[in-house]
Amino acid sequence: MSKIDELLKNEKVEWKKLGEVCEFINGYAFKSNLFKRKGSPIIRITNINSGKINFGDLKYFDLNDYPNLNNYKIYPNDIVVAMSGATTGKIGYNYTDNIAYLNQRVGKFIPNRNILENRFLFHFLFSKEDLIFSLASGTGSQPNLSKSDIEKIEIPIPSIETQEKIVKILDKFTNYVTELQAELQAELQARTKQYEYYRDMLLSEEYLNKLSCHLEENRLLKLEWKTLDEISVGSLSYGSGASAIDYDGETRYIRITDINDSGGLNKEKASPNVVEEKYILNNEDILFARSGATVGKNYIHLINDKCIYAGYLIRLIVNREIALPKFVFYCLNTNRYKIFVDNTKSRGSQPNINAKQYGSFKIPIIPIEIQNKVVEILDKFRSLLADTKGLLPKEIEQRQKQYEYYREKLLTFDENSVKRERERAYLSNSYLNSLKEVGEIVGVTVFGVELKKLEDFAKIYDGTHQTPKYVNIGVPFVSVQDIKNIYGTNKYITIEEYNKFKVKPRKNDVFMTRIGDIGTCAIVKNDDDLAYYVTLALIRPSNDIVLSKFLKYLIESNQGKKELSKRILHNATPIKINLGEIGKLKFFIPSIPVQEHIVSILDKFDNIVNNISKGLPKEIELRQKQYEYYREKLLSFER
């Protein structure tokens, strides 16, 4: 025979209604318009769960606003029940030293201590939550319990001595659960602190600089040659056959005669008589003149105007996973390209280069982050060329020659720029040293980190300002409450409402909370439809400059919190950050390989923290089931 069986053997038990052995008190109807930020706490139905009274998310009141409320006080060790709403039937025990007050639809049990031990009553009620809920009237989201229903529940009353023994056993199990929660929580906190320490260290300016230098000095930077056909999205394509008409103020028609010697467009504008969607230029599309005196000229589309390109032009859409369009454009302005044009164009009064011939021109493909630095340096030189105010013609000519010299230096990959290993070509140290030296001339950091504003490498949007009208099936809708699990939302809006969104999330976009808990991030995993509220900012980083995951770690780091704190509206309720302020956040940005290295380390720390976070509830659940098993055995008395 087990010890439990021995404990209950021959035990005389009397069954009584709760109303006979307890006093039951209903809560007080506090007025929500008199709630305060500080004062005496009110326990509402939402504060009751898992056998406890939760003293988080409290409402407060001023005692001076109400008459004597002594009857509605909740003292340490008191037992309460939720009598309405989603938590109907849930039992709560005040494990704290706090004194609070009963809100309406919260009831309190006061046992007759002569025949009923308080903790025995708690364990009994906690075991009967489902029964208590079944007594509620009403349906749907608003069930209601009455005092009379609760007072009719029957409870077994063994001797006080037996009650105390049962309580002692069951309290041991609840203590096991509590201790386990505390131990695992402490372990989780320790791991979280460790993660945060290394995250902030890895993302500091000092460490990023050290790591950047170390990785770049020891990394082989691959060099390949690819044709324009190989780096193109689709085939190089010819333009529209539309006729030119006077400019209509909306759509510009770009013809071969519109491209000037510097790769820009002439001021005179015309429009096409027919606008076809397939000929509209995208940002950073590149055009080639294919015939006549302008053959070989090229233009990169960097303006926001709506433009159509004409039939004597050829379009290249660069695959950005292989090359940066501006890097390709600079390669198309080198002496090597000019020689290609001279050797390739047909002879005669109307020289010509077709799309197939242009597609055969080879471009040096180096790592994207190095391409980015070359573009940044050459952009700086071009901006110096554009700023000629107060310069003499000779000085302007010198700047032009300086730009052309360094352009050739950075885009010429001869034997001095290349080293070979096992039939593969890599950038030599002499090329990298030249890149650093040229970068220093115009103030561009090549290896190391740069302090950049978020708006310099990302676009920032916010979600709908309209109060959403939810439907049962539709496009998932997320707001600040969903940031920890954006794909677990149970809120939806219609596709018609979603189609009104100007900016729809794309893979690798980053959501950031901008109200309340500001600066928590989530990464968009795919291009599926996903609607978002104004409480979230959508950040679209240039992934050739910063990885989405690295940006998430940056924003959530100590550096990110400090940057956010400078721009948060701390006096607002709740606190928030205006959309325009987000772009002003400043971060140290290293090269992509450095970012990849740091992300790989932080992902491992993140997994360690998440593993214990996921394992903690399972372990507690096992202990909880053990408690419930013995509770049922100890409280199962025969009538």
XYZ file of C-alpha atoms in Angstrom:
639
model
C 0.000 0.000 0.000
C 1.376 3.443 -0.958
C 1.863 6.247 1.544
C -1.005 8.132 -0.075
C -3.319 5.145 0.337
C -2.240 4.862 3.974
C -2.887 8.569 4.521
C -6.440 8.334 3.193
C -7.285 4.902 4.656
C -10.320 5.037 6.946
C -10.381 8.841 6.698
C -13.838 10.148 7.511
C -14.876 12.801 5.030
C -17.868 15.063 5.102
C -19.031 16.716 1.881
C -20.212 20.273 2.220
C -21.217 23.071 -0.082
C -18.698 25.906 -0.360
C -21.344 28.315 0.905
C -21.401 26.361 4.170
C -17.654 26.489 4.810
C -16.650 29.734 3.066
C -17.667 33.309 2.851
C -17.652 34.470 -0.769
C -17.224 38.148 -1.666
C -17.912 39.738 -5.065
C -15.658 42.537 -6.324
C -16.305 46.265 -6.517
C -17.281 48.160 -9.694
C -14.355 50.560 -10.045
C -14.849 53.277 -12.664
C -12.379 53.080 -15.534
C -12.384 56.867 -15.949
C -10.925 57.113 -12.429
C -8.026 54.718 -13.080
C -4.609 56.182 -12.204
C -1.010 55.459 -13.150
C -0.129 55.043 -9.478
C -2.022 54.355 -6.282
C -3.788 51.275 -4.905
C -3.739 48.267 -7.277
C -6.898 46.658 -8.672
C -7.015 42.944 -9.465
C -9.043 42.311 -12.614
C -10.013 39.047 -14.298
C -7.001 39.426 -16.627
C -4.662 39.270 -13.618
C -5.706 35.705 -12.746
C -4.110 32.663 -14.375
C -2.073 29.504 -13.701
C -3.146 29.423 -10.049
C -1.621 32.827 -9.347
C -2.522 36.479 -9.082
C -0.329 38.316 -11.572
C 0.719 41.745 -10.318
C 1.853 42.900 -13.774
C -0.302 45.069 -16.060
C -2.232 46.548 -13.132
C -4.720 49.378 -12.981
C -4.651 51.738 -9.989
C -7.056 54.035 -8.156
C -6.996 56.743 -5.499
C -8.566 55.668 -2.177
C -9.962 59.170 -1.799
C -12.223 58.597 -4.823
C -14.262 55.872 -3.092
C -15.926 55.157 0.286
C -14.699 52.418 2.638
C -13.378 49.478 0.579
C -12.041 47.268 3.376
C -14.352 44.396 2.402
C -12.767 44.289 -1.054
C -9.142 43.997 0.027
C -7.001 41.104 -1.194
C -4.404 40.133 1.402
C -1.381 37.829 1.122
C -2.498 34.151 0.811
C -6.020 35.085 -0.308
C -7.763 32.992 -2.986
C -9.703 34.590 -5.845
C -11.655 33.410 -8.900
C -12.320 35.069 -12.276
C -16.072 35.190 -12.835
C -16.271 36.481 -16.404
C -14.479 36.735 -19.735
C -11.662 34.639 -21.171
C -10.330 33.619 -17.735
C -13.702 32.525 -16.286
C -13.224 29.863 -13.608
C -9.493 30.483 -13.210
C -8.233 30.410 -9.626
C -5.560 32.774 -8.315
C -3.542 32.701 -5.080
C -1.765 35.752 -3.700
C 1.777 34.453 -3.231
C 3.073 37.992 -2.655
C 3.050 40.420 0.267
C 1.023 42.892 -1.796
C -2.395 44.164 -0.777
C -4.800 44.905 -3.623
C -8.519 45.344 -4.271
C -11.132 43.153 -5.973
C -12.522 44.482 -9.218
C -16.039 43.563 -10.314
C -16.366 39.997 -11.684
C -13.574 38.839 -9.393
C -14.601 36.868 -6.306
C -12.710 36.056 -3.094
C -12.979 32.967 -0.847
C -12.668 33.320 2.947
C -12.667 29.813 4.474
C -13.841 28.926 7.971
C -10.408 28.053 9.351
C -11.913 25.856 12.074
C -12.882 23.215 9.523
C -11.164 24.200 6.265
C -7.471 24.846 5.766
C -6.817 27.725 3.314
C -4.246 25.906 1.151
C -6.422 22.784 1.060
C -9.218 24.960 -0.325
C -6.839 26.385 -2.930
C -5.654 22.971 -4.177
C -9.248 21.771 -4.361
C -10.462 24.829 -6.299
C -7.420 24.761 -8.584
C -8.283 21.151 -9.487
C -11.886 22.135 -10.300
C -11.286 25.020 -12.737
C -12.998 23.138 -15.575
C -15.987 22.319 -13.366
C -16.283 25.935 -12.231
C -16.140 27.159 -15.842
C -18.909 24.700 -16.815
C -21.245 26.390 -14.314
C -21.036 29.722 -16.147
C -24.035 31.105 -17.975
C -23.765 32.904 -21.305
C -21.890 31.826 -24.423
C -19.020 32.914 -26.608
C -16.426 35.320 -25.273
C -18.462 36.514 -22.268
C -19.388 33.630 -19.931
C -20.479 34.652 -16.417
C -20.366 32.961 -13.023
C -22.721 33.819 -10.201
C -22.061 33.746 -6.466
C -24.866 31.226 -5.959
C -23.346 28.846 -8.564
C -20.001 28.900 -6.795
C -21.476 28.443 -3.323
C -23.259 25.245 -4.459
C -19.991 23.466 -5.356
C -19.367 20.564 -2.956
C -15.998 20.075 -1.284
C -14.726 17.062 0.720
C -13.827 18.001 4.310
C -11.406 15.565 5.974
C -9.906 16.336 9.350
C -7.727 19.434 9.679
C -4.776 17.141 10.403
C -5.305 15.248 7.131
C -5.846 18.474 5.228
C -2.509 19.759 6.504
C -0.737 16.545 5.451
C -2.280 16.723 1.973
C -1.313 20.378 1.689
C 2.245 19.573 2.729
C 2.570 16.977 -0.052
C 0.966 19.113 -2.752
C 2.890 22.214 -1.749
C 6.108 20.265 -2.233
C 5.121 19.625 -5.837
C 4.119 23.244 -6.425
C 7.410 24.300 -4.841
C 9.237 21.959 -7.232
C 7.554 23.714 -10.143
C 8.276 27.162 -8.685
C 11.908 26.283 -7.956
C 12.333 24.823 -11.426
C 10.860 27.957 -12.952
C 13.241 30.082 -10.888
C 16.279 27.927 -11.752
C 15.517 27.780 -15.438
C 14.633 31.462 -15.507
C 17.947 32.259 -13.811
C 19.761 30.118 -16.385
C 17.882 31.844 -19.186
C 18.758 35.264 -17.776
C 22.424 34.257 -17.448
C 22.536 33.044 -21.038
C 20.687 36.130 -22.242
C 23.178 38.392 -20.448
C 26.053 36.410 -21.939
C 24.507 36.752 -25.398
C 23.928 40.500 -24.950
C 27.504 40.994 -23.711
C 29.061 39.278 -26.734
C 26.546 40.868 -29.112
C 27.476 44.365 -27.941
C 31.195 43.525 -27.979
C 31.042 42.078 -31.506
C 29.125 45.113 -32.759
C 31.381 47.727 -31.147
C 33.427 50.034 -33.383
C 36.712 48.786 -31.939
C 35.979 45.107 -32.535
C 34.478 45.685 -35.986
C 37.637 47.516 -37.069
C 39.923 44.769 -35.732
C 37.856 42.023 -37.307
C 37.591 43.881 -40.611
C 41.349 44.272 -40.925
C 41.988 40.662 -39.926
C 39.442 39.153 -42.305
C 40.303 41.346 -45.272
C 44.042 40.733 -44.897
C 43.530 36.974 -44.841
C 40.721 36.605 -47.358
C 41.075 35.619 -50.989
C 38.956 37.996 -53.080
C 37.922 36.171 -56.216
C 38.082 37.747 -59.681
C 36.079 36.394 -62.623
C 35.276 37.716 -66.062
C 31.664 37.530 -67.233
C 29.972 38.803 -70.367
C 27.121 41.302 -70.208
C 24.852 38.457 -71.339
C 25.923 36.447 -68.283
C 25.176 39.253 -65.822
C 21.910 40.295 -67.472
C 18.392 39.581 -66.204
C 16.955 38.236 -69.444
C 18.394 39.197 -72.814
C 19.652 42.613 -73.801
C 16.602 44.135 -75.504
C 15.812 46.749 -78.149
C 13.559 49.717 -77.407
C 10.229 51.058 -78.614
C 9.396 51.948 -82.198
C 7.120 54.805 -81.128
C 7.344 58.211 -82.777
C 8.549 61.234 -80.826
C 6.062 64.012 -80.032
C 6.229 67.150 -77.910
C 6.935 66.437 -74.246
C 3.657 65.838 -72.381
C 5.071 66.528 -68.917
C 4.700 62.907 -67.865
C 6.679 60.401 -69.960
C 10.084 61.138 -71.476
C 11.202 59.407 -74.664
C 14.957 58.704 -74.602
C 16.621 58.444 -78.027
C 20.256 57.973 -79.025
C 20.658 61.702 -79.620
C 19.542 62.453 -76.046
C 22.637 60.843 -74.465
C 25.488 63.327 -74.062
C 29.229 62.701 -73.901
C 29.286 62.544 -70.076
C 26.670 59.768 -69.930
C 23.810 62.060 -68.953
C 20.725 63.268 -70.811
C 20.318 66.489 -72.770
C 17.850 69.063 -71.463
C 15.490 68.936 -74.461
C 12.702 66.415 -73.862
C 10.226 64.569 -76.069
C 7.470 62.034 -75.387
C 6.488 58.844 -77.265
C 3.177 58.788 -79.108
C 2.580 55.305 -77.641
C 3.565 54.181 -74.129
C 4.154 50.448 -73.733
C 4.813 49.068 -70.248
C 7.668 46.795 -71.334
C 9.770 49.776 -72.452
C 9.520 51.740 -69.181
C 12.946 52.050 -67.548
C 13.640 50.776 -64.041
C 16.059 52.428 -61.671
C 19.679 51.669 -62.681
C 18.823 50.132 -66.052
C 21.664 50.743 -68.529
C 21.144 51.863 -72.140
C 23.529 51.513 -75.122
C 23.413 53.500 -78.344
C 23.580 50.952 -81.175
C 23.833 53.020 -84.311
C 25.243 56.153 -85.860
C 27.729 58.656 -84.493
C 26.685 57.926 -80.888
C 27.311 54.172 -81.100
C 28.948 52.901 -77.916
C 27.592 55.656 -75.690
C 25.812 54.441 -72.596
C 23.510 55.831 -69.935
C 22.457 54.592 -66.482
C 18.942 55.535 -65.419
C 19.134 57.185 -61.974
C 16.248 59.662 -62.156
C 12.693 59.168 -60.915
C 11.037 60.411 -64.109
C 8.978 57.955 -66.126
C 11.012 57.176 -69.244
C 10.613 55.031 -72.374
C 13.673 54.082 -74.445
C 13.667 54.166 -78.230
C 14.420 51.447 -80.766
C 17.994 52.528 -81.514
C 18.865 51.913 -77.864
C 19.544 48.585 -76.162
C 18.683 47.940 -72.519
C 20.695 45.931 -69.978
C 19.057 44.961 -66.669
C 21.902 43.935 -64.366
C 21.536 40.912 -62.100
C 22.298 42.559 -58.754
C 23.312 39.274 -57.168
C 26.320 39.262 -59.505
C 27.156 42.919 -60.054
C 26.152 46.426 -59.065
C 24.670 48.381 -62.004
C 26.826 51.432 -61.235
C 29.964 49.254 -61.144
C 29.024 47.925 -64.586
C 28.375 51.477 -65.789
C 31.833 52.605 -64.673
C 33.351 49.600 -66.480
C 31.535 50.793 -69.607
C 33.457 54.072 -69.460
C 36.974 52.621 -69.390
C 39.553 52.650 -72.162
C 39.094 48.883 -72.532
C 35.412 49.445 -73.389
C 36.276 52.183 -75.886
C 38.676 49.779 -77.614
C 35.919 47.143 -77.679
C 33.531 49.618 -79.339
C 36.126 50.628 -81.951
C 36.925 46.987 -82.756
C 33.308 45.791 -82.775
C 31.252 48.445 -84.573
C 30.553 47.911 -88.224
C 32.403 50.102 -90.679
C 30.781 52.548 -93.043
C 28.733 55.718 -92.852
C 26.344 54.216 -90.264
C 28.389 52.242 -87.697
C 26.396 49.731 -85.666
C 26.714 47.370 -82.667
C 23.842 44.955 -82.071
C 22.600 43.432 -78.805
C 24.458 40.166 -79.343
C 27.735 42.015 -79.836
C 27.210 44.206 -76.764
C 26.358 41.076 -74.816
C 29.814 39.643 -75.525
C 31.674 42.448 -73.716
C 33.329 41.111 -70.561
C 33.109 42.717 -67.133
C 35.472 41.986 -64.204
C 33.359 40.451 -61.431
C 34.834 41.015 -57.986
C 33.094 40.619 -54.598
C 30.034 42.851 -54.248
C 31.451 44.706 -51.239
C 34.586 45.614 -53.240
C 32.424 46.696 -56.178
C 30.523 48.871 -53.729
C 33.741 50.551 -52.547
C 34.881 51.177 -56.127
C 31.499 52.755 -56.904
C 31.621 54.869 -53.738
C 35.103 56.155 -54.593
C 34.275 56.936 -58.233
C 31.009 58.600 -57.193
C 33.049 60.897 -54.954
C 35.345 61.790 -57.865
C 32.322 62.492 -60.100
C 30.782 64.737 -57.440
C 34.061 66.684 -57.353
C 33.827 67.025 -61.136
C 30.283 68.360 -60.852
C 31.346 70.942 -58.258
C 33.344 73.286 -60.500
C 32.164 76.581 -59.021
C 35.091 79.005 -58.757
C 37.499 76.688 -60.605
C 39.615 77.720 -63.569
C 39.334 75.686 -66.809
C 42.781 74.224 -66.129
C 41.686 73.052 -62.666
C 38.529 71.485 -64.091
C 40.643 69.669 -66.673
C 42.958 68.401 -63.914
C 39.995 67.033 -61.961
C 38.736 65.259 -65.091
C 42.138 63.699 -65.669
C 42.381 62.694 -62.000
C 38.984 60.972 -62.193
C 39.893 59.158 -65.424
C 43.257 58.086 -64.023
C 41.819 56.535 -60.882
C 38.888 55.027 -62.780
C 41.347 53.166 -64.993
C 43.485 52.222 -61.993
C 40.545 50.690 -60.114
C 38.940 48.990 -63.115
C 42.035 47.625 -64.846
C 42.844 44.094 -63.761
C 46.220 43.210 -65.241
C 48.953 40.944 -63.910
C 49.805 43.463 -61.172
C 46.231 43.427 -59.894
C 45.762 39.663 -59.933
C 47.293 36.658 -58.240
C 46.560 33.110 -59.361
C 46.116 29.940 -57.343
C 45.094 26.629 -58.911
C 43.909 28.315 -62.109
C 41.727 30.753 -60.197
C 42.268 34.506 -60.152
C 42.169 36.645 -57.010
C 42.727 40.313 -56.293
C 46.342 40.946 -55.357
C 47.536 42.878 -52.310
C 48.825 45.614 -54.608
C 45.310 46.172 -55.978
C 43.819 46.253 -52.472
C 46.497 48.699 -51.346
C 45.709 50.925 -54.338
C 42.024 50.756 -53.461
C 42.791 51.871 -49.895
C 45.067 54.699 -51.077
C 42.520 56.029 -53.564
C 39.804 55.731 -50.936
C 41.830 57.892 -48.563
C 42.068 60.645 -51.202
C 38.273 61.097 -51.270
C 37.553 60.055 -47.675
C 36.179 56.534 -48.262
C 37.074 53.823 -45.750
C 37.769 50.641 -47.709
C 38.595 48.171 -44.954
C 37.239 48.897 -41.528
C 33.928 50.363 -40.502
C 32.072 53.514 -41.350
C 29.487 55.352 -39.297
C 26.437 55.583 -41.526
C 22.895 56.837 -41.129
C 20.220 54.223 -41.634
C 18.640 56.365 -44.358
C 21.907 56.151 -46.342
C 21.552 52.407 -46.898
C 17.858 51.665 -46.329
C 14.395 52.912 -47.215
C 11.912 53.254 -44.372
C 8.125 53.007 -44.535
C 5.238 52.657 -42.115
C 2.046 50.631 -42.323
C -1.571 51.621 -42.714
C -2.910 54.382 -40.486
C -6.467 53.103 -40.974
C -8.095 51.061 -38.203
C -8.196 47.559 -39.722
C -11.474 45.758 -40.344
C -10.674 42.134 -39.614
C -12.081 39.184 -41.554
C -11.891 35.420 -40.963
C -9.857 34.680 -44.090
C -7.617 37.048 -45.999
C -4.176 38.661 -45.872
C -2.364 38.219 -42.513
C -2.170 41.495 -40.585
C 0.593 42.267 -38.068
C 1.160 45.049 -35.575
C 3.497 45.720 -32.648
C 1.946 42.866 -30.611
C 2.967 40.307 -33.263
C 6.650 41.233 -33.547
C 7.905 38.095 -31.759
C 6.055 35.874 -34.230
C 4.879 37.752 -37.310
C 3.820 34.525 -39.005
C 1.667 33.450 -36.051
C -0.889 36.258 -36.317
C -4.584 35.354 -36.260
C -5.684 38.705 -37.697
C -6.595 39.148 -41.374
C -7.791 41.881 -43.729
C -9.300 41.636 -47.210
C -7.139 41.494 -50.318
C -8.913 44.651 -51.517
C -7.698 46.556 -48.439
C -4.209 45.093 -48.826
C -3.997 46.225 -52.451
C -4.264 49.815 -51.194
C -0.853 49.461 -49.493
C 1.754 51.546 -51.322
C 4.667 49.464 -50.027
C 4.258 45.716 -49.549
C 6.805 43.701 -47.530
C 9.441 41.759 -49.447
C 11.843 39.021 -48.448
C 14.654 40.341 -46.190
C 12.776 43.492 -45.214
C 12.999 44.246 -41.485
C 10.027 45.166 -39.303
C 10.823 47.366 -36.281
C 8.428 48.325 -33.496
C 8.037 52.089 -33.190
C 5.622 52.406 -30.267
C 5.781 51.068 -26.703
C 8.556 48.458 -26.843
C 10.573 50.354 -29.451
C 13.364 48.692 -31.439
C 12.331 45.030 -31.458
C 12.810 43.583 -34.945
C 11.603 40.740 -37.145
C 12.815 39.725 -40.602
C 10.403 39.059 -43.467
C 11.124 35.516 -44.678
C 9.387 35.532 -48.070
C 7.403 37.604 -50.567
C 3.999 36.346 -49.388
C 1.296 38.948 -48.756
C 1.640 40.468 -45.285
C -0.186 43.600 -44.124
C 1.183 45.787 -41.336
C -0.029 48.558 -39.046
C 1.402 52.027 -38.442
C 2.932 50.803 -35.150
C 5.581 48.994 -37.226
C 8.274 50.511 -39.417
C 9.257 48.558 -42.520
C 12.986 48.908 -43.219
C 14.253 47.847 -46.646
C 18.075 47.707 -46.464
C 20.403 47.643 -49.453
C 21.710 44.115 -48.954
C 24.921 44.902 -50.820
C 25.728 47.243 -47.901
C 24.119 45.573 -44.902
C 22.622 42.144 -44.264
C 19.102 42.147 -42.853
C 20.083 39.932 -39.934
C 23.094 42.094 -39.126
C 20.845 45.165 -39.149
C 18.404 43.432 -36.788
C 21.235 42.669 -34.367
C 22.475 46.271 -34.653
C 19.100 47.840 -33.864
C 18.532 45.509 -30.900
C 22.063 46.034 -29.541
C 23.092 48.434 -26.802
C 24.346 50.833 -29.494
C 20.941 50.628 -31.190
C 19.091 51.288 -27.938
C 21.227 54.377 -27.289
C 20.568 55.674 -30.800
C 16.833 55.071 -30.434
C 16.729 56.723 -27.018
C 18.034 59.982 -28.531
C 15.051 60.146 -30.880
C 12.181 58.593 -28.919
C 9.330 60.846 -27.796
C 9.670 59.961 -24.121
C 6.789 62.218 -23.056
C 4.270 60.477 -25.327
C 1.929 57.822 -23.913
C 2.894 55.232 -24.930
C 6.387 56.297 -25.971
C 7.028 56.282 -29.722
C 9.474 57.287 -32.438
C 8.439 59.300 -35.484
C 9.077 57.681 -38.851
C 11.368 60.504 -39.997
C 13.644 60.009 -36.986
C 14.342 56.332 -37.720
C 16.500 57.141 -40.750
C 18.767 59.288 -38.558
C 19.910 56.296 -36.484
C 23.686 55.878 -36.875
C 25.496 52.534 -36.997
C 29.012 51.264 -37.658
C 28.832 49.242 -40.877
C 31.661 46.812 -41.786
C 32.047 44.824 -45.004
C 29.611 42.034 -45.904
C 32.080 39.207 -45.018
C 32.580 40.744 -41.570
C 28.808 40.982 -41.161
C 28.414 37.342 -42.220
C 31.042 36.273 -39.699
C 29.382 38.176 -36.846
C 25.890 36.969 -37.777
C 27.102 33.350 -37.714
C 28.422 33.838 -34.158
C 25.349 35.666 -32.864
C 23.025 33.100 -34.448
C 24.705 30.412 -32.343
C 24.213 32.445 -29.159
C 20.629 33.115 -30.181
C 20.014 29.381 -30.609
C 21.441 28.667 -27.150
C 19.039 31.178 -25.589
C 16.085 29.949 -27.649
C 16.762 26.298 -26.847
C 16.405 26.897 -23.133
C 13.419 29.197 -23.750
C 11.668 26.387 -25.614
C 12.809 23.662 -23.229
C 11.770 25.561 -20.105
C 7.983 25.290 -20.644
C 8.239 21.561 -21.463
C 10.154 20.789 -18.276
C 7.707 22.819 -16.207
C 4.779 21.096 -17.920
C 6.142 17.682 -16.882
C 6.426 18.795 -13.252
C 2.950 20.336 -13.446
C 1.466 17.056 -14.687
C 3.162 15.250 -11.840
C 1.555 17.674 -9.375
C -1.871 17.249 -10.991
C -1.600 13.454 -10.847
C -0.932 13.413 -7.092
C -3.462 16.166 -6.487
C -6.183 14.003 -8.029
C -5.162 11.009 -5.924
C -5.087 13.049 -2.713
C -8.379 14.836 -3.317
C -10.385 11.847 -4.574
C -12.524 10.997 -1.581
C -15.414 8.556 -1.739
C -18.824 9.874 -0.786
